[in-house]
mmCIF file of C-alpha atoms in Angstrom:
data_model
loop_
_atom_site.group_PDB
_atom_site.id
_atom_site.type_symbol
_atom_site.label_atom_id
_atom_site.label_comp_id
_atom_site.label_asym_id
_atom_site.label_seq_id
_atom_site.Cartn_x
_atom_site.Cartn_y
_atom_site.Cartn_z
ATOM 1 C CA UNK Y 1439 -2.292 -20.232 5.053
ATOM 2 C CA UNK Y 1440 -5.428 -18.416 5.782
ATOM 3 C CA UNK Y 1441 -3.539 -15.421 8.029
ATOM 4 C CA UNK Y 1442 -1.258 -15.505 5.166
ATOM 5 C CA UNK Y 1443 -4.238 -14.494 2.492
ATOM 6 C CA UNK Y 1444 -5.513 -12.065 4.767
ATOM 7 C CA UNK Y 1445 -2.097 -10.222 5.870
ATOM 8 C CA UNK Y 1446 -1.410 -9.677 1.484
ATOM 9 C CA UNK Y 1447 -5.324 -8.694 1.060
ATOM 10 C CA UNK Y 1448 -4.237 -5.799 4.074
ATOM 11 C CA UNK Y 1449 -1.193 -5.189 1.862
ATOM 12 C CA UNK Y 1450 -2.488 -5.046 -1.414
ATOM 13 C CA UNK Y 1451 -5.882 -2.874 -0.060
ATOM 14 C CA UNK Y 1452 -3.008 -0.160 1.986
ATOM 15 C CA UNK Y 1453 -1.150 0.262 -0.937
ATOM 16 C CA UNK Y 1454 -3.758 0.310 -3.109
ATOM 17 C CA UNK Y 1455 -5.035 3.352 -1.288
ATOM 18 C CA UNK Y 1456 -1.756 4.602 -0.919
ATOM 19 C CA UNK Y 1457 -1.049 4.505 -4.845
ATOM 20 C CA UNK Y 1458 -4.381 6.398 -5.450
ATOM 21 C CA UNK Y 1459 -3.387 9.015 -2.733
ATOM 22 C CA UNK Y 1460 -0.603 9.718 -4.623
ATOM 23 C CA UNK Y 1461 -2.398 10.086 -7.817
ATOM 24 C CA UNK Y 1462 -5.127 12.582 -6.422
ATOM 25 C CA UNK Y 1463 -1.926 14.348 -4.935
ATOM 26 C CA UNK Y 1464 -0.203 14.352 -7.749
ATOM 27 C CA UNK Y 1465 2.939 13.585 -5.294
ATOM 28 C CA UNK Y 1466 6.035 10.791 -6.148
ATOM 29 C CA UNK Y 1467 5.706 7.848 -4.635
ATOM 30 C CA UNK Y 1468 8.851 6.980 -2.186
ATOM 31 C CA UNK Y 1469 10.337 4.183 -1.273
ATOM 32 C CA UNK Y 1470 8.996 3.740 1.854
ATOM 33 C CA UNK Y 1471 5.350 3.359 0.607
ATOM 34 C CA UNK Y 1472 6.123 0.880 -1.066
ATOM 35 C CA UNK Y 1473 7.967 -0.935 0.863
ATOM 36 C CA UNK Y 1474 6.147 -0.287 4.380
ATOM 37 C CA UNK Y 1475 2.588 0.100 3.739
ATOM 38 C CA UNK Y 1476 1.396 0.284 7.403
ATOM 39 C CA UNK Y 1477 3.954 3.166 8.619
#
């Protein structure tokens, strides 16, 4: 349970910084961001 927590805190915090990335960018976000976080 507790790896489970921690591997959708990683998530969350990736695409978190992902989604503001894109926002400072200005750029779409795709598919793949969403979906894969960590590549």
């Amino acid at each position: 349970m507790q790896k489970l927590i921690a591997l959708s805190f990683m998530f969350f915090r990736s695409y978190n910084q992902r989604f503001h990335k894109a926002e400072q960018t200005g750029t779409t976000f795709s598919w793949n961001n969403l979906f894969f976080p960590f590549y």
